[in-house]
Coordinates of C-alpha atoms in Angstrom, one line a residue:
Chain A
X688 CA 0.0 0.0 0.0
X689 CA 2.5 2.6 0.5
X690 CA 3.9 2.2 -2.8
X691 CA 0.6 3.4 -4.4
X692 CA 0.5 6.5 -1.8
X693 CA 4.1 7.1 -2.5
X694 CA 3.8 7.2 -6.4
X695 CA 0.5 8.5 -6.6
X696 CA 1.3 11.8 -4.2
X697 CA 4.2 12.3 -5.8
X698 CA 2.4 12.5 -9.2
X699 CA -0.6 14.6 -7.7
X700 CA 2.5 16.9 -6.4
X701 CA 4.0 16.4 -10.1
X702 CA 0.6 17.6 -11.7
X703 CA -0.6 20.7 -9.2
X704 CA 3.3 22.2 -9.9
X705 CA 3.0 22.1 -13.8
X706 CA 0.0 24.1 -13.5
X707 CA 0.9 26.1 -10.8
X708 CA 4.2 26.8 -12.8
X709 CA 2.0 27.4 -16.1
X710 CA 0.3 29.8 -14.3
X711 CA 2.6 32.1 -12.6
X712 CA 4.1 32.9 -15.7
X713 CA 0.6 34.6 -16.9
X714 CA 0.7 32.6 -20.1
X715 CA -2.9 31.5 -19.4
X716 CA -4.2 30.6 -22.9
X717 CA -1.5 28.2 -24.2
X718 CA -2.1 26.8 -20.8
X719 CA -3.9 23.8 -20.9
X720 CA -2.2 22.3 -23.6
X721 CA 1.2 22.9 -22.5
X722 CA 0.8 21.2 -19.5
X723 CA -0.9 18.4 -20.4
X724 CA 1.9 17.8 -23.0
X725 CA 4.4 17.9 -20.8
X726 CA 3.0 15.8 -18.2
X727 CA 2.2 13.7 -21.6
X728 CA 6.1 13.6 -22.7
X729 CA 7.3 13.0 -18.9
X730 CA 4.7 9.7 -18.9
X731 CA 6.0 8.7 -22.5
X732 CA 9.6 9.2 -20.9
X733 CA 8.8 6.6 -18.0
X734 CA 6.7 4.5 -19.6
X735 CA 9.3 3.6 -22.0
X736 CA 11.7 2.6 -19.7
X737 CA 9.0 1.0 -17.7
X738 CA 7.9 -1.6 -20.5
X739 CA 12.2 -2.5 -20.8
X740 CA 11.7 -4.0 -17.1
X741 CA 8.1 -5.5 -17.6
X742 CA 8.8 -7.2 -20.8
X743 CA 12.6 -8.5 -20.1
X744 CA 11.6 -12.1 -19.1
X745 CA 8.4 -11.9 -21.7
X746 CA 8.3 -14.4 -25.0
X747 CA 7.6 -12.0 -27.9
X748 CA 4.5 -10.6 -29.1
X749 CA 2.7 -12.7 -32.0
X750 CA 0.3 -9.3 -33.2
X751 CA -0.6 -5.8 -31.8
X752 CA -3.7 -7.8 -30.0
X753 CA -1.4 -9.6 -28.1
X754 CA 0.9 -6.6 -27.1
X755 CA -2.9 -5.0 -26.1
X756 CA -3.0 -8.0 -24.1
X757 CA -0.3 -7.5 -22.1
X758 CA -0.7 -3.7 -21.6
X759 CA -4.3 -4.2 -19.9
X760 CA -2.9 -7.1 -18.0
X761 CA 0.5 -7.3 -16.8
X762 CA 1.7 -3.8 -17.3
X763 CA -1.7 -2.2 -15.5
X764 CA -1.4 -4.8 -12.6
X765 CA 2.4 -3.6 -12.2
X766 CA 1.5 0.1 -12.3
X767 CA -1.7 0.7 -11.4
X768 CA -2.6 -2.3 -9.4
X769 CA -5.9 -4.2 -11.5
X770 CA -6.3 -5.0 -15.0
X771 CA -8.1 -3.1 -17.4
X772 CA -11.8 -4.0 -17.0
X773 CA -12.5 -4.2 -20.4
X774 CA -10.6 -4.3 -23.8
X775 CA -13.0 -3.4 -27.0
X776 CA -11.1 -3.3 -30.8
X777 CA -12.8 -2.5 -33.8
X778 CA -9.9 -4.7 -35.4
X779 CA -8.4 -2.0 -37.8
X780 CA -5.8 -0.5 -35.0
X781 CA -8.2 1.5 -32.5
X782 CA -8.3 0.0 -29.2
X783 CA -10.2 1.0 -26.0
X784 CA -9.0 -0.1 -22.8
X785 CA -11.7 0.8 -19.7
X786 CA -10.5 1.2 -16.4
X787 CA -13.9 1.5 -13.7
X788 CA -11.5 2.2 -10.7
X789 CA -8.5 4.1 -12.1
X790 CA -6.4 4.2 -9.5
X791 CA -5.1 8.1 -10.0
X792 CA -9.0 9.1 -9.9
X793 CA -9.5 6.9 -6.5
X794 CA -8.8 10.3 -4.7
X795 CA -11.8 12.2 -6.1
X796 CA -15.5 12.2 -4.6
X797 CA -17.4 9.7 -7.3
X798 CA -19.5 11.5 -10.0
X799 CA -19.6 14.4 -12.5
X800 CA -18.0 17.2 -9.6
X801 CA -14.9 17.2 -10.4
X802 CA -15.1 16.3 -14.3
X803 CA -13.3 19.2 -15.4
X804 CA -10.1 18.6 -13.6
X805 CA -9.7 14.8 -14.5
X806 CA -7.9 15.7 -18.1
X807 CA -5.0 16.9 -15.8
X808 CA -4.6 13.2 -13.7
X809 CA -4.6 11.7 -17.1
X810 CA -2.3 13.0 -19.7
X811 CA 0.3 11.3 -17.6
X812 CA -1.3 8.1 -17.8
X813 CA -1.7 8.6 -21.8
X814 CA 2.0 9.2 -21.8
X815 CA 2.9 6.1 -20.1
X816 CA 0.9 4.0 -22.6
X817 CA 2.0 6.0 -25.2
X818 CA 5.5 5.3 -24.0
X819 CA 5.3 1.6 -23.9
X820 CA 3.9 1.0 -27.2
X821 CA 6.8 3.2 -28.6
X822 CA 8.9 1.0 -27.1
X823 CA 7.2 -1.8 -28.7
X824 CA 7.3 -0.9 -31.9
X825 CA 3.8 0.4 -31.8
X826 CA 3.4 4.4 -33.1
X827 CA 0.5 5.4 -31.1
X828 CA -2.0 8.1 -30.3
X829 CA -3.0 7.8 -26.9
X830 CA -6.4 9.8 -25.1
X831 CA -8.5 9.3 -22.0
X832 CA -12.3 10.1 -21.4
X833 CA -14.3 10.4 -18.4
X834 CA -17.8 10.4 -18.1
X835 CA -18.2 9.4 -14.7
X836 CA -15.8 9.5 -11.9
X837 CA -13.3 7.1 -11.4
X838 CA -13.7 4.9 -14.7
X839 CA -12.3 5.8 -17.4
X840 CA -11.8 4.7 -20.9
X841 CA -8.4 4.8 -23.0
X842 CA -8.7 5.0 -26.5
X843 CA -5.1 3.7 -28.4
X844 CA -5.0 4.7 -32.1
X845 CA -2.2 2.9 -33.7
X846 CA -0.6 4.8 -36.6
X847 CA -0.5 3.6 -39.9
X848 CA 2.6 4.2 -41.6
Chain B
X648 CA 10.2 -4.0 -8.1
X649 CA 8.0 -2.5 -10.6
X650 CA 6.9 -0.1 -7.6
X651 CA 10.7 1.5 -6.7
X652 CA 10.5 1.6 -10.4
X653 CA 7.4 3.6 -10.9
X654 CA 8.4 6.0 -8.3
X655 CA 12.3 6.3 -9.0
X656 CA 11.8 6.6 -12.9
X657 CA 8.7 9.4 -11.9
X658 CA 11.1 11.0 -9.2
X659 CA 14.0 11.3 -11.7
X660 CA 11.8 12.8 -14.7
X661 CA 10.1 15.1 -11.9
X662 CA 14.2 16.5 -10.9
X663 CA 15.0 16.5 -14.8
X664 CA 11.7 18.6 -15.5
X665 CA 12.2 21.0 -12.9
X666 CA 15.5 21.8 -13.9
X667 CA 15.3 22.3 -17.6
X668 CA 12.1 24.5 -16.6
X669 CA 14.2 26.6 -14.5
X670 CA 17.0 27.0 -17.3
X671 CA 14.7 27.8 -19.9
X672 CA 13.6 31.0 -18.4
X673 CA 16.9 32.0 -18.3
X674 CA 17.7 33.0 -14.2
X675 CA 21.1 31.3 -14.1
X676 CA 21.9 32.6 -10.8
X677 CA 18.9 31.8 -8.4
X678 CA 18.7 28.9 -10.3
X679 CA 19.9 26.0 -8.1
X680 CA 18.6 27.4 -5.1
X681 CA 15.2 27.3 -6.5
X682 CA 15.1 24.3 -8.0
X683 CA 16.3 22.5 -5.0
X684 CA 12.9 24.3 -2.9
X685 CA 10.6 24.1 -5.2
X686 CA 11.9 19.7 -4.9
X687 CA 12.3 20.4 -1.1
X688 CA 8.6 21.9 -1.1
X689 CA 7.1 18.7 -3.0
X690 CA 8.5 16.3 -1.0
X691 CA 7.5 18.0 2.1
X692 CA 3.9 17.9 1.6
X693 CA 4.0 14.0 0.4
X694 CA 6.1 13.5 3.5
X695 CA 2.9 14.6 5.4
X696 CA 0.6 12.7 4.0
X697 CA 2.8 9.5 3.9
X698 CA 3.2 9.9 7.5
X699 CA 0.0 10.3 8.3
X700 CA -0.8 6.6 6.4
X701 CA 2.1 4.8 8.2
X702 CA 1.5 6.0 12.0
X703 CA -2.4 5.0 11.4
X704 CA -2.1 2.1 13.3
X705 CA 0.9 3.1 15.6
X706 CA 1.4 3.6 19.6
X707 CA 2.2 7.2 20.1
X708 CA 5.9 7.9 20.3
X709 CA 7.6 8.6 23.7
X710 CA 9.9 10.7 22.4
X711 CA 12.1 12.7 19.8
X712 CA 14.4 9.4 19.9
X713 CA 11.9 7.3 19.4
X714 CA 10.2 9.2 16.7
X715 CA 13.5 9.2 14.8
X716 CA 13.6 5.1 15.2
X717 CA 10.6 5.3 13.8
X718 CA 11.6 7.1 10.5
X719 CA 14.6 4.9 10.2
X720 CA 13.2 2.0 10.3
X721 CA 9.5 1.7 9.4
X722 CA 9.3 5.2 7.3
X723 CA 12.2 4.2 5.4
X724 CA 11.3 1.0 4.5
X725 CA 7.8 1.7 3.5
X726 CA 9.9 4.7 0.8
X727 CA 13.2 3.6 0.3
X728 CA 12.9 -0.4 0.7
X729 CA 16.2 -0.9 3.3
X730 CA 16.4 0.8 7.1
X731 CA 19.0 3.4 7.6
X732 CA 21.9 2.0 8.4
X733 CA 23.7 4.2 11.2
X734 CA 21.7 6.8 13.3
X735 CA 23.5 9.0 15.8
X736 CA 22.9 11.9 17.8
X737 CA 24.1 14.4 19.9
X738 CA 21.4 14.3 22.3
X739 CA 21.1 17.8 22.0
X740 CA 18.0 17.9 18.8
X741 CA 20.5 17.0 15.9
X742 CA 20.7 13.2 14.6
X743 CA 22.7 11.5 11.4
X744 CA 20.9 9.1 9.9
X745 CA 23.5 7.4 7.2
X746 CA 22.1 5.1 4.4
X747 CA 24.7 2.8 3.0
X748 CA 22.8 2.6 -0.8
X749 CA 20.0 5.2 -0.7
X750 CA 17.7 4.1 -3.5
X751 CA 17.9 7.3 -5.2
X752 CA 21.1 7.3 -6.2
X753 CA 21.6 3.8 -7.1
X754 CA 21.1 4.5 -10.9
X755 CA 24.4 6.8 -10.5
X756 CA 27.6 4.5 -10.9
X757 CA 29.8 4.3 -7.5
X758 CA 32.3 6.7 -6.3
X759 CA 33.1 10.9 -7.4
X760 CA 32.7 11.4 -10.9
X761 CA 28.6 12.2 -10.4
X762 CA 29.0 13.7 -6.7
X763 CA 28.0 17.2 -8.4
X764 CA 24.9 15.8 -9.3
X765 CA 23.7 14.5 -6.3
X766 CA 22.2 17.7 -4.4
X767 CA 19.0 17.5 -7.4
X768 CA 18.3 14.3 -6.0
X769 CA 18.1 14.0 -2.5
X770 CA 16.2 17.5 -2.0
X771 CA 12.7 16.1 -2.0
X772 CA 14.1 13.0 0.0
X773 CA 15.0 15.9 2.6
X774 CA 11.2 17.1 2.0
X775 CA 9.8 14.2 2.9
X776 CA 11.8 13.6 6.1
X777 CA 11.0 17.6 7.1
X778 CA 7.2 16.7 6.3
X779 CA 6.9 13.6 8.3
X780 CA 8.8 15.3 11.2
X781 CA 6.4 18.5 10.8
X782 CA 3.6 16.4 10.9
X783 CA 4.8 14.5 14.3
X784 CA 5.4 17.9 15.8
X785 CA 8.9 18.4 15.5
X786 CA 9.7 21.6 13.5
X787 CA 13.4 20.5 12.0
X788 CA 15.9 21.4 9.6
X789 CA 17.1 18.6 7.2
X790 CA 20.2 18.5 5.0
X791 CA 22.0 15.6 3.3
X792 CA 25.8 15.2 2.2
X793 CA 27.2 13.2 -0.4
X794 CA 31.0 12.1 0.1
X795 CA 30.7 8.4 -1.7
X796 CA 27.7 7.2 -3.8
X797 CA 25.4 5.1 -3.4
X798 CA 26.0 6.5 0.2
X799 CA 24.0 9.6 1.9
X800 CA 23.8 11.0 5.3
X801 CA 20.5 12.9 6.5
X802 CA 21.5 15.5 9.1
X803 CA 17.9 16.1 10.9
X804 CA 18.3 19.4 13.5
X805 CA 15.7 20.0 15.4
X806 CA 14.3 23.7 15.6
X807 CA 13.4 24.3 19.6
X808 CA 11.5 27.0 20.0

């Protein structure tokens, strides 16, 4: 249990001073956007050297289902302690991993309150996936939704090249 | 191990961001200094709320000795994995606490050439000591020194009023 606290204040921490940052500097309408890209490239950053460890004892991947796979199982359980609650493909490289107790949205009251602020506890998140697909081989487009606090839904659009 | 992970590959992004931030705007000369509170600050306030999860379930402490036992040995397991090795004090409100192979510096290789470096890491370790103190009463200073990687010493003075 304290390795969740420790990790997850230290991301809350992580996300308040980006924006807090963001803000001082009175740059308020590139705002958003810069922050959530650079909690986005710090998650990609991790993530990357996250999937080395995960997958160093793994056999190789037969298709991108099967990396999918392994993202909503093993990688989730090691991160963010449950597996994905539900994996939906349309089978032509979207994917759309839903999480209904995502750990970094534990800490808010259920509901639609505090909808607004949940793009900031996710772009992180994004990047991680982002990160470990990269890593994979897999050239990825990586968003989060929220409709109701704390599932949320992942969708991964794999680039065609 | 995916946990140190998570929270060692977040902490050393987290240092790496808030650095580069502070270069880009071009203030050389409070640089450092900043950078090192602005670490100091985060860890502080994630050293409160840690502290508030691990003495849940504890006996109240007799004293400032015992509170310092307590942040050697449960604290620092629960955040760093391994007890601090040494602890001494002068009986007088200041106490060394020495770590053989601090966690966060084990991804530096042994001995002088990265002892520049090591300041950025340990100053939200100090925060999180100086928040978990705060929150057990005890109003302190904390500093740490670098002579040898992997090793540290935490010099905890407490402030009497």
């Amino acid at each position: 249990m304290a390795d969740d606290v420790l990790f997850e204040f230290l991301h809350m921490e992580m996300v308040s001073h980006i924006y807090k940052d963001q803000a001082s500097r009175g740059e308020m309408d590139k705002d958003r956007a810069t922050c959530v890209s650079t909690l986005e490239g710090m998650g990609f950053r991790v993530g990357q050297g996250l999937i080395e460890r995960f997958t160093k004892d793994s056999p190789s991947f037969k298709d991108d289902l099967d990396v999918m796979k392994f993202i909503c199982k093993d990688f989730w359980i090691n991160v963010f302690r449950k597996q994905i609650d539900n994996l939906r493909t349309n089978h032509q490289g979207t994917y759309v991993l839903q999480d209904n107790k995502f750990a970094l949205l534990t800490q808010f009251s259920n509901g639609k309150q505090y909808l607004e602020e949940a793009p900031k506890y996710l772009a992180y998140s994004c990047g991680l996936v982002r990160g470990a697909l990269s890593n994979l081989g897999m050239d990825c487009v990586v968003t989060a939704e929220v409709t109701l606090m704390p599932s949320c839904k992942f969708q991964v659009v794999i680039q065609k090249i």
